[in-house]
Amino acid sequence: MREQLLRLREEAVAEIGVVEDLTALQGMKVKYLGKKGELTTILRGMGKLSKEERPIIGSLANEIRSYLENVIATKGEELEEQQLEKRLQSEKIDVTLPSVEPMVGATHPMIAVTQQIEDIFIGMGFEIAEGPEVELDLYNFELLNLTKEHPARDMHDSFYITSEILLRTHTSPVQVRTLQAKEGKVPVRIICPGKVYRRDDDDSTHSHQFMQIEGLVVDRGVSMGELNGTLLSFIEKMFGEGTEMRLRPSYFPFTEPSVEVDIYDPERGWLEILGAGMVHPRVLEKAGYDPERYTGFAFGMGVERITMLKYNIDDIRQLYLNDLRFLKQFQSV
Amino acid sequence: MLVSYDWLSEYVDLDGISPEDIADELNRTGIEVEVIYTRDNGLNGVVIGQVLSVSPHPQADRLRVCSVHVGQPQPLQIVCGAPNVAVGQRVPVATVGATLPGDLRIQATQLRGIESMGMICSAKELGLPDKVLMKEQTEGILVLGEDAPIGEDIRLYLGMTDQVIELELTPNRADCLSMIGVAYEIAAIFERPLTLPEVEIRESVTHGHHVDIQLEVEEECPFYVAQVVENLTIGPSPQWIQNRLISAGVRPINNIVDVTNYVMIETGQPLHAFDYDQIQDGEIIVRLAHPGESVVTLDGVTRACDDETLLISDRKQVLGIAGIMGGQSSEVGPSTNRVLIESAYFNPISIRRSSRKLGLRSEASNRFEKGVDPERIIPALSRSVQLLEEIAQGQVASDLYIEEIGDVEEIVVDLRHDRLTGLLGIQIEPSEVLKIFERLKFPTQYEDDVYHVQVPSRRPDITIEVDLIEEVARIYGYDRIPTTLPWGQQLPGGLTKEQGFRRTIRETLRGLGMNEVISYSLITNKMDKELVSLQAETKPIQIAMPMSNEHAVLRTSLLPSLLQTAVHNHKHGIDFVSIFELSSVYTSEERRLTRLPQESWELGGLMSGQLERNFWRKGKEHPLFFDTKGVLDALWKRLGISHKEVEYHEAVLAGFHPGRTAEILFDEKRIGILGQLHPKLEKQYDLHEVILFQIDLQQLFAKSDDKISYQRLSRYPAVTRDLAMIVDEDIRVGEIEAGIRQVAGELLRSVTLFDVFIGEQIGPNKKNVAYSLVYQALDRTLTDEEVQAVHTKVIQFLESTMDVKLRT
C-alpha cells in the first residue's frame, strides 16, 4: 500500500506539471484528492492493514494529500499569472491614437483683456460701474463740458437716434451717472468698461464699434501724483514690472490738465495706450461735487488697442469677425 | 498745421535747434507732431535752364528737340514731349545723373534716334502735389518765373530745402494755427527771443474811397475792419511767397489772394479780398440770410442758406458767406483794379454751425470757428495792405474803417499757489512759476500767494484757474510730477454679484466647449426680423442716419449675429461651430424715442454642424439639440438653479423648427428659447442643423441662488427598482418623470431614464420607457414593504393618469 501511495504521488506530480489551464487543474484536484478521487480510493483499503501499519500509512497519506494540495496551489498561481499575462497582451492599445477629448472653448481676447484690467483695478480698491449704451446727449456731452457747438465734438462723430439720444461715444457718461448716484460722497473709485460707437468707416485700424475702459477717482486732495502712481501701478501689472511710462500733455474737454500716456516697448518704441487727466472742475460741479473740496482724476483706454498690442493683431476687424480659427488661438488665455 | 522751419526761423532764433528738436519738445509740452519732412522728396541734380530753341523731331510728331541753356558753356540738346514748351521759357531741367522723386535716375538717351541729354520736368515730376499747383501747372512742363536764375539748383528756387513740421492740434490750441502763434510757443519752450514782423498801420488817406460797414447782428459779428487798396497789378506772387504757401499746404493763385492767405497763415487772422468795384456804394452789410436766399461761392457751387447763415452783402447782392467762403460775384480776377480787404471777428459757434450745415470747410472757417485773436484783426489787415503795396504795386485808397461793438476785455485769471501745488502734487517755488509765465509772455503779478495773470487775447482757451495750472504743468514738465498712490479711506472694490454671475456664465460655457464671440450691436433690419426674439413684440430702434444698411438698427436679439458668425465659419471650413455671446439688447415701446430704451443683458448661443468625433470611434448619433440642451443643463447646475425648477415646453416659434423647439420656463415664467433653426432658413444660409438658444439674463440672475446648505449623507443602504412601461407615444418623458417625483416623495433619491424605444413590437403610436428608481432614507434601512408601498403608489399613479402599461 505504501508503494501504491508513493506511486500515486509520483503520477499526480507528473500529471499536474503538464496541466495548461485552471479548469484542467481543477480536474486534477478532483481526480486525485476529491471525495471519489484516487487517494480516497487507495485509503479505502486501509481496513486490510494491521494495527501497527495503519497509523504509519495514515500519516503518509495525509502527508501526500497536503503535498499535492500544495503542488496544485502553486501550479494554480502559476497558471493565473500566465492567464493575466495573456489578457494584458490582448488588451494592448496604441497610446498614440487620438484621445476622446471633451471640448474646451476659447475666451474672446478682448474679454480676457477686459477682465485682466478689471482685476488689476479691483486689486486697487476699484468698483466696476456700468451704464447704458444708448445715452442722452446730456450725459454723453453736455455734462462732460462738451457743449453743443464745442469743436471737440468733431472727435466724436456720433450715431444719433434722435437729436437728444445717441449711441454713447465713450464710457465717460457712466462716470457722470456714478457721481450723481453717489450724491457727493467720497471716495469714488470706479472703472467703467463697455461698448462705444463712433461714425468711423471700418478698416484695419478703425471700427464703428469698440470697447473702452475708463476710470475715475474722486476724493479730497487727489493730485496728479496719484494719477501718475495709479497708472504706473496698472501699467506695470499689465505690461510687466519695470515697464517705462511717460505722460504727455494733451487735451480732453472733461479733464484738465490732460495727458496722453505712452509706454515703452523695446521693439516698437513709445506706444500711446491711454488718455487721462485731472477731472475738469466744471464736470465735478455739474455732477454735484464742489471742486474746491474735491479733486479727482480720470483715464480711459481702448480695449482693442491694448488687445492688438498684446497679441500682435494687425487688423481690428478680426476682433469682430469671430472666426473660430482666430478665437481658438486664445484658448490658453 | 504745417509749419515751415525756414519761415519759423524768421521769428525765433533757431540756431542749434533742429526740426527734430522742435518735434521732441512740442510733443513733450503738449502739441503732437505728426511728421517732419523735407519738401524735396529726394530730388537732386535739377537746375534752372532757359529754352533757347525748339524744333520739330524728324521722326515723331509729338516730340520736340530743344536746346536748353543751363549755365554751362554748351547748351544741352533735350527731347521734350510737352506741348507747352516754348522758346525763352525758364524751366527745371534734370541733367544727366539727376535723381527725381521715386528714385528715378536721369541718363543720356536716344529718343527716336535723337540724343537727349536730360529732361525738362513737369511739376509732378519734381514731386509737387497737385493740391498746391495752379491749374495750368498740372499739365505739361513747369514754367518758372522770368527771374529764375539760370543754373541754380531748383530746390533753392522752389524752397524745397525747407523742412515742414506737421502739427496735430487739439481744438483748444487754435492759437497755433498761425506762424506767429507757433513762434510764441517755440520761444516759450526753448526760452529764445521772439522777433515778429513790424506792421505799419495806415489809418487815413485823403480823397479816399468810401466804405460803409453795417453790423446788423452784433453777436455774430462784433468787430469788422476794412480798407481799400487800388491800382493793383494782378499776377503771380513772387516765388518766396509761393514757396511759403506751398510749405503751408496752400495753393498759390494770384498775388492778391496769396497775400490774404499768407497773412492768414502768418497771423491766424483770415482775410478776404472783395473786388471793390463790384460792391455797391461801398456798403458792407453783415447780416443773417433771408429765408430761401442762396449764394454762389468762389468754387462755383450754389449754396442754399438758412436763417442762421451769416452773410456779407451790399444793398444789391450777397458778396460772400461770412468767415467761410467769398462769393463769385465779388471775386478778384485778372481785371480787378481795386480791392476791399476784410478783417473781422465772427462768432465761432455761428461759423461752426453754418460750416457744418453747408458741408463747407475752409482754412478761414477752421480758424474762425475756434476763435481768432481780436488784437490781431487790425494788424493783420495792415500787414496785408503793406504786402499789396510791396508786391502788387497797390496804393492805399481809403481810410481804415473800423466797426466795433464793445471793447475787447482784458482777461485776468487768478491762480492760487497752493491750488497749483495741490492739484499737481509738486513742490515748486513761486519764482519758477513766474519764470514760466514770463516765458509764455503772460504778464503776471504775484501777491499774497496768488498769481494775477493777464492772459493775452491770442490764448482764448485760458479762462479759469485750472487752465493756468495746465500751462504751468506742461512747461514745468510732466516728467517731474511725482508718483504716489491714492491715500485716504480705502475701499474693498470688487465685482457686484451680477457682474460675478456674468463671469461665471462665461467661464462655465467656455469649460463646456463653447467659444465666446463679440459682434456688432448694429445690424440689418432684415436680419433682426427673421427670427423670433424674447422681445418679439418690439420693433428695433433705428439709427437716424446709418452709415450703411448693414448697420442700421440696434439688435433686439443676439441670434442674427450668431447666425452670421456661423455662416462665416462654415464657409471657412469649420465643421462644428459652438459659440455664445453675452451682450445687451435694446428695445423700446416707443416708435420715436423720447426717453432711453430698455437695455437688457442676454445670453445667446449657437451650435451647428458636425460634432468633431474621432474617426476611429464613432459615437451614438442623436440630434444636436440634446448636446446644446446638455450645455444649458450643466450651466443651470453651475448657477445653483436646481434641475427641478427648469422646464422645457414645446413651442412653435417664428424661424424655428416646429418640432424641435422649446421655451425654457422657470417657475412657469418664460426666460429663454432653445430650438433648431427652421430648415428653410438653414437652407437659405447653407447651414446644417443649427441649434440656437437665448436666455434673459436678468431673469436668470433673479432665479439663481448661491446659498448652499449641506445635506447629510445617508448611512443606510439604497434599494433600486426598475420600471419599464408602454405609453402613448405623445406622452412626454418629462411629464412621466415629474409624475414619478411628485408621487414618490422624499424616499426617492433619484430617477434615471435608461431606455426609450419605439418599434413594431411595441405597437402603433406607443413607446417603451424604462426608468431606474433609487429609494433611500436618511435615518433607517428601508424595509421591502416600505419600498413596495411607495413603488406601488408610483405605478398606480402612472397607470391612472397616463394610461401606462407596465412591462414585467
Tab-separated table of C-alpha atoms in Angstrom, chain B residues 325-638:
chain	number	residue	atom	x	y	z
B	325	MET	CA	-16.083	131.445	-48.388
B	326	GLY	CA	-16.369	134.506	-50.602
B	327	GLY	CA	-18.973	134.859	-53.333
B	328	GLN	CA	-18.306	134.608	-57.031
B	329	SER	CA	-19.902	137.989	-57.717
B	330	SER	CA	-17.144	139.904	-55.972
B	331	GLU	CA	-14.270	137.587	-56.822
B	332	VAL	CA	-10.893	139.120	-57.547
B	333	GLY	CA	-9.963	138.463	-61.189
B	334	PRO	CA	-7.351	139.493	-63.760
B	335	SER	CA	-9.144	142.765	-64.452
B	336	THR	CA	-9.551	143.780	-60.814
B	337	ASN	CA	-8.108	147.160	-60.002
B	338	ARG	CA	-9.377	147.899	-56.511
B	339	VAL	CA	-9.947	145.517	-53.636
B	340	LEU	CA	-11.598	145.854	-50.276
B	341	ILE	CA	-9.771	143.828	-47.670
B	342	GLU	CA	-11.908	142.468	-44.860
B	343	SER	CA	-10.616	141.519	-41.439
B	344	ALA	CA	-13.195	140.598	-38.808
B	345	TYR	CA	-14.230	138.592	-35.794
B	346	PHE	CA	-17.089	136.181	-36.455
B	347	ASN	CA	-18.781	134.221	-33.702
B	348	PRO	CA	-17.110	130.800	-33.566
B	349	ILE	CA	-20.361	128.988	-32.811
B	350	SER	CA	-22.129	130.645	-35.722
B	351	ILE	CA	-19.351	129.828	-38.185
B	352	ARG	CA	-19.077	126.297	-36.931
B	353	ARG	CA	-22.803	125.725	-37.254
B	354	SER	CA	-23.035	127.197	-40.751
B	355	SER	CA	-19.956	125.428	-41.984
B	356	ARG	CA	-21.372	122.118	-40.785
B	357	LYS	CA	-24.793	122.774	-42.268
B	358	LEU	CA	-23.350	123.841	-45.621
B	359	GLY	CA	-20.867	120.975	-45.597
B	360	LEU	CA	-18.233	123.565	-46.482
B	361	ARG	CA	-14.991	123.900	-44.591
B	362	SER	CA	-12.158	126.245	-45.447
B	363	GLU	CA	-8.883	127.377	-43.919
B	364	ALA	CA	-10.777	130.508	-42.845
B	365	SER	CA	-13.740	128.746	-41.232
B	366	ASN	CA	-11.362	126.395	-39.442
B	367	ARG	CA	-9.830	129.431	-37.727
B	368	PHE	CA	-12.979	131.460	-37.144
B	369	GLU	CA	-14.800	128.546	-35.541
B	370	LYS	CA	-12.086	128.253	-32.937
B	371	GLY	CA	-11.991	131.980	-32.207
B	372	VAL	CA	-9.497	134.416	-33.724
B	373	ASP	CA	-7.396	136.889	-31.739
B	374	PRO	CA	-9.258	140.247	-31.700
B	375	GLU	CA	-5.984	142.071	-31.174
B	376	ARG	CA	-4.642	140.811	-34.475
B	377	ILE	CA	-7.594	141.943	-36.587
B	378	ILE	CA	-6.264	145.416	-37.375
B	379	PRO	CA	-2.570	144.491	-37.614
B	380	ALA	CA	-3.415	141.626	-39.975
B	381	LEU	CA	-5.310	143.953	-42.270
B	382	SER	CA	-2.475	146.482	-42.256
B	383	ARG	CA	0.050	143.739	-42.872
B	384	SER	CA	-1.855	142.699	-45.997
B	385	VAL	CA	-2.102	146.269	-47.221
B	386	GLN	CA	1.636	146.626	-46.710
B	387	LEU	CA	2.313	143.435	-48.699
B	388	LEU	CA	-0.038	144.504	-51.505
B	389	GLU	CA	1.921	147.703	-51.776
B	390	GLU	CA	5.145	145.738	-51.900
B	391	ILE	CA	4.294	143.020	-54.358
B	392	ALA	CA	1.291	144.215	-56.337
B	393	GLN	CA	2.144	147.889	-56.607
B	394	GLY	CA	-1.079	148.696	-54.724
B	395	GLN	CA	-1.892	152.045	-53.164
B	396	VAL	CA	-3.946	152.606	-50.066
B	397	ALA	CA	-7.203	154.127	-51.275
B	398	SER	CA	-9.378	154.545	-48.203
B	399	ASP	CA	-9.321	155.219	-44.532
B	400	LEU	CA	-9.075	152.253	-42.213
B	401	TYR	CA	-12.735	151.615	-41.427
B	402	ILE	CA	-13.315	150.061	-38.041
B	403	GLU	CA	-16.721	149.000	-36.822
B	404	GLU	CA	-16.542	147.613	-33.307
B	405	ILE	CA	-19.223	146.884	-30.769
B	406	GLY	CA	-17.925	146.916	-27.222
B	407	ASP	CA	-14.296	146.580	-26.243
B	408	VAL	CA	-12.083	143.585	-26.125
B	409	GLU	CA	-11.983	142.799	-22.462
B	410	GLU	CA	-8.728	142.323	-20.709
B	411	ILE	CA	-8.703	138.908	-19.125
B	412	VAL	CA	-7.034	138.434	-15.764
B	413	VAL	CA	-7.141	134.976	-14.235
B	414	ASP	CA	-6.065	134.302	-10.663
B	415	LEU	CA	-4.037	131.291	-9.703
B	416	ARG	CA	-3.535	130.270	-6.069
B	417	HIS	CA	-0.111	128.847	-5.392
B	418	ASP	CA	-1.400	126.151	-3.034
B	419	ARG	CA	-4.044	125.082	-5.556
B	420	LEU	CA	-1.288	124.715	-8.150
B	421	THR	CA	0.933	122.572	-5.939
B	422	GLY	CA	-2.036	120.664	-4.539
B	423	LEU	CA	-3.514	119.685	-7.875
B	424	LEU	CA	-0.211	118.784	-9.459
B	425	GLY	CA	1.269	117.165	-6.359
B	426	ILE	CA	4.541	119.038	-6.833
B	427	GLN	CA	6.794	121.368	-4.853
B	428	ILE	CA	7.547	124.457	-6.912
B	429	GLU	CA	8.908	127.873	-5.972
B	430	PRO	CA	6.878	130.990	-6.910
B	431	SER	CA	9.926	132.264	-8.736
B	432	GLU	CA	9.840	129.266	-11.060
B	433	VAL	CA	6.127	129.761	-11.717
B	434	LEU	CA	6.730	133.432	-12.506
B	435	LYS	CA	9.538	132.439	-14.821
B	436	ILE	CA	7.159	130.119	-16.699
B	437	PHE	CA	4.612	132.927	-17.162
B	438	GLU	CA	7.389	135.164	-18.383
B	439	ARG	CA	8.403	132.569	-20.968
B	440	LEU	CA	4.763	132.321	-22.081
B	441	LYS	CA	4.627	136.144	-22.215
B	442	PHE	CA	1.704	136.285	-19.786
B	443	PRO	CA	2.172	139.458	-17.686
B	444	THR	CA	1.830	138.350	-14.070
B	445	GLN	CA	1.639	139.943	-10.619
B	446	TYR	CA	2.252	137.795	-7.564
B	447	GLU	CA	0.871	138.846	-4.203
B	448	ASP	CA	-0.437	137.004	-1.121
B	449	ASP	CA	0.272	133.617	-2.673
B	450	VAL	CA	-1.884	134.437	-5.684
B	451	TYR	CA	-0.712	134.976	-9.257
B	452	HIS	CA	-2.791	137.557	-11.147
B	453	VAL	CA	-2.199	136.534	-14.734
B	454	GLN	CA	-3.096	138.771	-17.620
B	455	VAL	CA	-3.989	136.333	-20.375
B	456	PRO	CA	-3.164	137.569	-23.887
B	457	SER	CA	-6.074	137.596	-26.301
B	458	ARG	CA	-4.264	135.111	-28.532
B	459	ARG	CA	-4.979	132.430	-25.928
B	460	PRO	CA	-8.785	132.348	-25.644
B	461	ASP	CA	-8.527	128.802	-24.292
B	462	ILE	CA	-7.358	130.166	-20.937
B	463	THR	CA	-10.292	131.401	-18.873
B	464	ILE	CA	-10.121	129.727	-15.464
B	465	GLU	CA	-7.560	128.818	-12.837
B	466	VAL	CA	-7.088	125.236	-13.924
B	467	ASP	CA	-6.204	126.406	-17.463
B	468	LEU	CA	-3.221	128.217	-15.930
B	469	ILE	CA	-2.310	125.165	-13.863
B	470	GLU	CA	-2.116	123.189	-17.075
B	471	GLU	CA	0.074	125.849	-18.690
B	472	VAL	CA	2.481	125.756	-15.766
B	473	ALA	CA	2.470	121.959	-15.697
B	474	ARG	CA	3.260	121.476	-19.351
B	475	ILE	CA	6.171	123.894	-19.335
B	476	TYR	CA	7.375	122.620	-15.937
B	477	GLY	CA	7.382	119.110	-17.397
B	478	TYR	CA	5.029	116.217	-16.770
B	479	ASP	CA	8.052	114.014	-16.233
B	480	ARG	CA	8.724	115.912	-13.000
B	481	ILE	CA	5.357	115.007	-11.473
B	482	PRO	CA	5.883	112.516	-8.641
B	483	THR	CA	4.415	109.037	-8.435
B	484	THR	CA	2.190	108.497	-5.404
B	485	LEU	CA	-0.660	106.116	-4.695
B	486	PRO	CA	-4.125	107.200	-3.574
B	487	TRP	CA	-4.372	107.557	0.159
B	488	GLY	CA	-7.282	108.216	2.451
B	489	GLN	CA	-10.170	105.886	3.056
B	490	GLN	CA	-9.640	102.596	1.272
B	491	LEU	CA	-12.403	100.731	-0.491
B	492	PRO	CA	-12.722	96.980	-0.777
B	493	GLY	CA	-13.512	97.136	-4.516
B	494	GLY	CA	-14.706	94.135	-6.415
B	495	LEU	CA	-17.412	92.826	-8.703
B	496	THR	CA	-21.083	93.103	-7.927
B	497	LYS	CA	-22.983	89.831	-7.663
B	498	GLU	CA	-24.415	90.306	-11.107
B	499	GLN	CA	-21.019	91.063	-12.637
B	500	GLY	CA	-19.654	87.929	-10.971
B	501	PHE	CA	-22.629	85.993	-12.286
B	502	ARG	CA	-21.798	87.001	-15.850
B	503	ARG	CA	-18.213	85.916	-15.394
B	504	THR	CA	-19.382	82.536	-14.046
B	505	ILE	CA	-21.542	82.036	-17.128
B	506	ARG	CA	-18.646	82.876	-19.409
B	507	GLU	CA	-16.243	80.548	-17.649
B	508	THR	CA	-18.759	77.713	-17.457
B	509	LEU	CA	-19.760	77.835	-21.103
B	510	ARG	CA	-16.135	78.015	-22.085
B	511	GLY	CA	-15.408	74.939	-19.968
B	512	LEU	CA	-18.272	73.234	-21.759
B	513	GLY	CA	-16.608	73.804	-25.088
B	514	MET	CA	-18.318	76.963	-26.302
B	515	ASN	CA	-16.364	79.886	-27.737
B	516	GLU	CA	-17.174	83.448	-26.779
B	517	VAL	CA	-17.770	85.923	-29.580
B	518	ILE	CA	-18.297	89.700	-29.718
B	519	SER	CA	-20.337	91.033	-32.601
B	520	TYR	CA	-21.747	94.384	-33.664
B	521	SER	CA	-24.777	95.840	-31.912
B	522	LEU	CA	-25.908	97.496	-35.146
B	523	ILE	CA	-27.311	95.016	-37.642
B	524	THR	CA	-29.538	94.989	-40.723
B	525	ASN	CA	-33.218	95.491	-40.258
B	526	LYS	CA	-33.900	92.354	-42.277
B	527	MET	CA	-31.852	90.068	-40.040
B	528	ASP	CA	-33.462	91.387	-36.928
B	529	LYS	CA	-36.899	90.469	-38.242
B	530	GLU	CA	-36.174	86.945	-39.434
B	531	LEU	CA	-36.108	85.169	-36.130
B	532	VAL	CA	-38.288	85.391	-33.114
B	533	SER	CA	-36.700	87.015	-30.096
B	534	LEU	CA	-37.537	87.176	-26.444
B	535	GLN	CA	-38.639	90.737	-27.151
B	536	ALA	CA	-40.799	89.707	-30.080
B	537	GLU	CA	-43.333	92.486	-29.625
B	538	THR	CA	-40.997	95.440	-30.096
B	539	LYS	CA	-39.538	96.918	-33.232
B	540	PRO	CA	-35.795	97.530	-33.322
B	541	ILE	CA	-34.508	101.062	-32.729
B	542	GLN	CA	-33.353	102.791	-35.903
B	543	ILE	CA	-30.263	104.954	-36.224
B	544	ALA	CA	-31.228	108.337	-37.679
B	545	MET	CA	-28.538	108.386	-40.363
B	546	PRO	CA	-26.933	104.950	-40.571
B	547	MET	CA	-23.593	104.633	-42.343
B	548	SER	CA	-24.878	101.584	-44.212
B	549	ASN	CA	-27.868	99.238	-44.340
B	550	GLU	CA	-25.664	96.619	-42.803
B	551	HIS	CA	-25.543	98.551	-39.539
B	552	ALA	CA	-28.879	100.321	-39.407
B	553	VAL	CA	-30.783	99.121	-36.332
B	554	LEU	CA	-29.929	98.160	-32.771
B	555	ARG	CA	-30.383	94.446	-32.328
B	556	THR	CA	-33.219	93.114	-30.196
B	557	SER	CA	-31.667	89.659	-30.112
B	558	LEU	CA	-28.192	88.168	-30.358
B	559	LEU	CA	-29.334	85.337	-32.612
B	560	PRO	CA	-28.953	87.093	-36.009
B	561	SER	CA	-25.314	87.931	-35.242
B	562	LEU	CA	-24.635	84.388	-34.068
B	563	LEU	CA	-26.126	83.031	-37.284
B	564	GLN	CA	-23.960	85.342	-39.328
B	565	THR	CA	-20.906	84.200	-37.399
B	566	ALA	CA	-21.839	80.558	-38.021
B	567	VAL	CA	-22.209	81.243	-41.753
B	568	HIS	CA	-18.772	82.863	-41.845
B	569	ASN	CA	-17.139	79.965	-40.034
B	570	HIS	CA	-18.760	77.173	-42.010
B	571	LYS	CA	-17.825	78.988	-45.188
B	572	HIS	CA	-14.231	78.939	-43.994
B	573	GLY	CA	-14.110	75.216	-43.449
B	574	ILE	CA	-15.034	74.906	-39.775
B	575	ASP	CA	-17.140	71.714	-39.385
B	576	PHE	CA	-18.531	72.363	-35.959
B	577	VAL	CA	-19.404	75.762	-34.551
B	578	SER	CA	-20.164	76.206	-30.874
B	579	ILE	CA	-20.375	79.860	-29.869
B	580	PHE	CA	-22.040	82.166	-27.392
B	581	GLU	CA	-22.307	85.869	-26.772
B	582	LEU	CA	-23.214	87.844	-23.692
B	583	SER	CA	-24.387	91.300	-24.516
B	584	SER	CA	-27.087	93.902	-24.198
B	585	VAL	CA	-30.100	94.001	-26.499
B	586	TYR	CA	-32.108	97.180	-26.959
B	587	THR	CA	-35.851	97.590	-27.014
B	588	SER	CA	-38.411	100.305	-26.623
B	589	GLU	CA	-42.173	100.514	-26.846
B	590	GLU	CA	-41.835	103.977	-28.349
B	591	ARG	CA	-41.772	104.427	-32.088
B	592	ARG	CA	-39.834	107.647	-31.735
B	593	LEU	CA	-37.685	107.714	-28.630
B	594	THR	CA	-38.358	110.364	-26.026
B	595	ARG	CA	-36.535	108.501	-23.286
B	596	LEU	CA	-33.775	105.929	-23.161
B	597	PRO	CA	-34.685	102.445	-24.341
B	598	GLN	CA	-34.532	99.269	-22.326
B	599	GLU	CA	-31.127	97.591	-22.368
B	600	SER	CA	-31.161	94.041	-21.109
B	601	TRP	CA	-28.391	91.524	-20.836
B	602	GLU	CA	-28.949	88.476	-22.958
B	603	LEU	CA	-27.094	85.212	-23.376
B	604	GLY	CA	-27.225	83.838	-26.894
B	605	GLY	CA	-25.733	80.572	-28.076
B	606	LEU	CA	-25.391	78.525	-31.232
B	607	MET	CA	-24.204	75.039	-32.102
B	608	SER	CA	-24.162	73.792	-35.635
B	609	GLY	CA	-22.549	71.297	-37.906
B	610	GLN	CA	-20.849	68.020	-37.352
B	611	LEU	CA	-19.612	67.422	-33.808
B	612	GLU	CA	-15.958	66.534	-34.045
B	613	ARG	CA	-15.999	62.825	-33.265
B	614	ASN	CA	-12.942	60.671	-33.584
B	615	PHE	CA	-12.888	58.925	-36.900
B	616	TRP	CA	-11.985	55.599	-35.313
B	617	ARG	CA	-14.548	55.621	-32.582
B	618	LYS	CA	-17.996	56.665	-33.762
B	619	GLY	CA	-20.339	57.682	-31.007
B	620	LYS	CA	-24.048	57.167	-30.689
B	621	GLU	CA	-25.863	59.551	-33.000
B	622	HIS	CA	-28.582	61.818	-31.613
B	623	PRO	CA	-29.997	65.230	-32.512
B	624	LEU	CA	-27.580	68.071	-31.745
B	625	PHE	CA	-30.451	69.635	-29.827
B	626	PHE	CA	-29.576	67.421	-26.872
B	627	ASP	CA	-25.915	68.419	-26.847
B	628	THR	CA	-26.995	72.041	-26.618
B	629	LYS	CA	-29.610	71.266	-24.015
B	630	GLY	CA	-26.919	69.437	-22.082
B	631	VAL	CA	-24.752	72.542	-22.027
B	632	LEU	CA	-27.663	74.531	-20.634
B	633	ASP	CA	-28.480	71.883	-18.025
B	634	ALA	CA	-24.850	71.890	-16.904
B	635	LEU	CA	-24.983	75.683	-16.748
B	636	TRP	CA	-28.080	75.596	-14.519
B	637	LYS	CA	-26.196	73.356	-12.091
B	638	ARG	CA	-23.217	75.695	-12.032
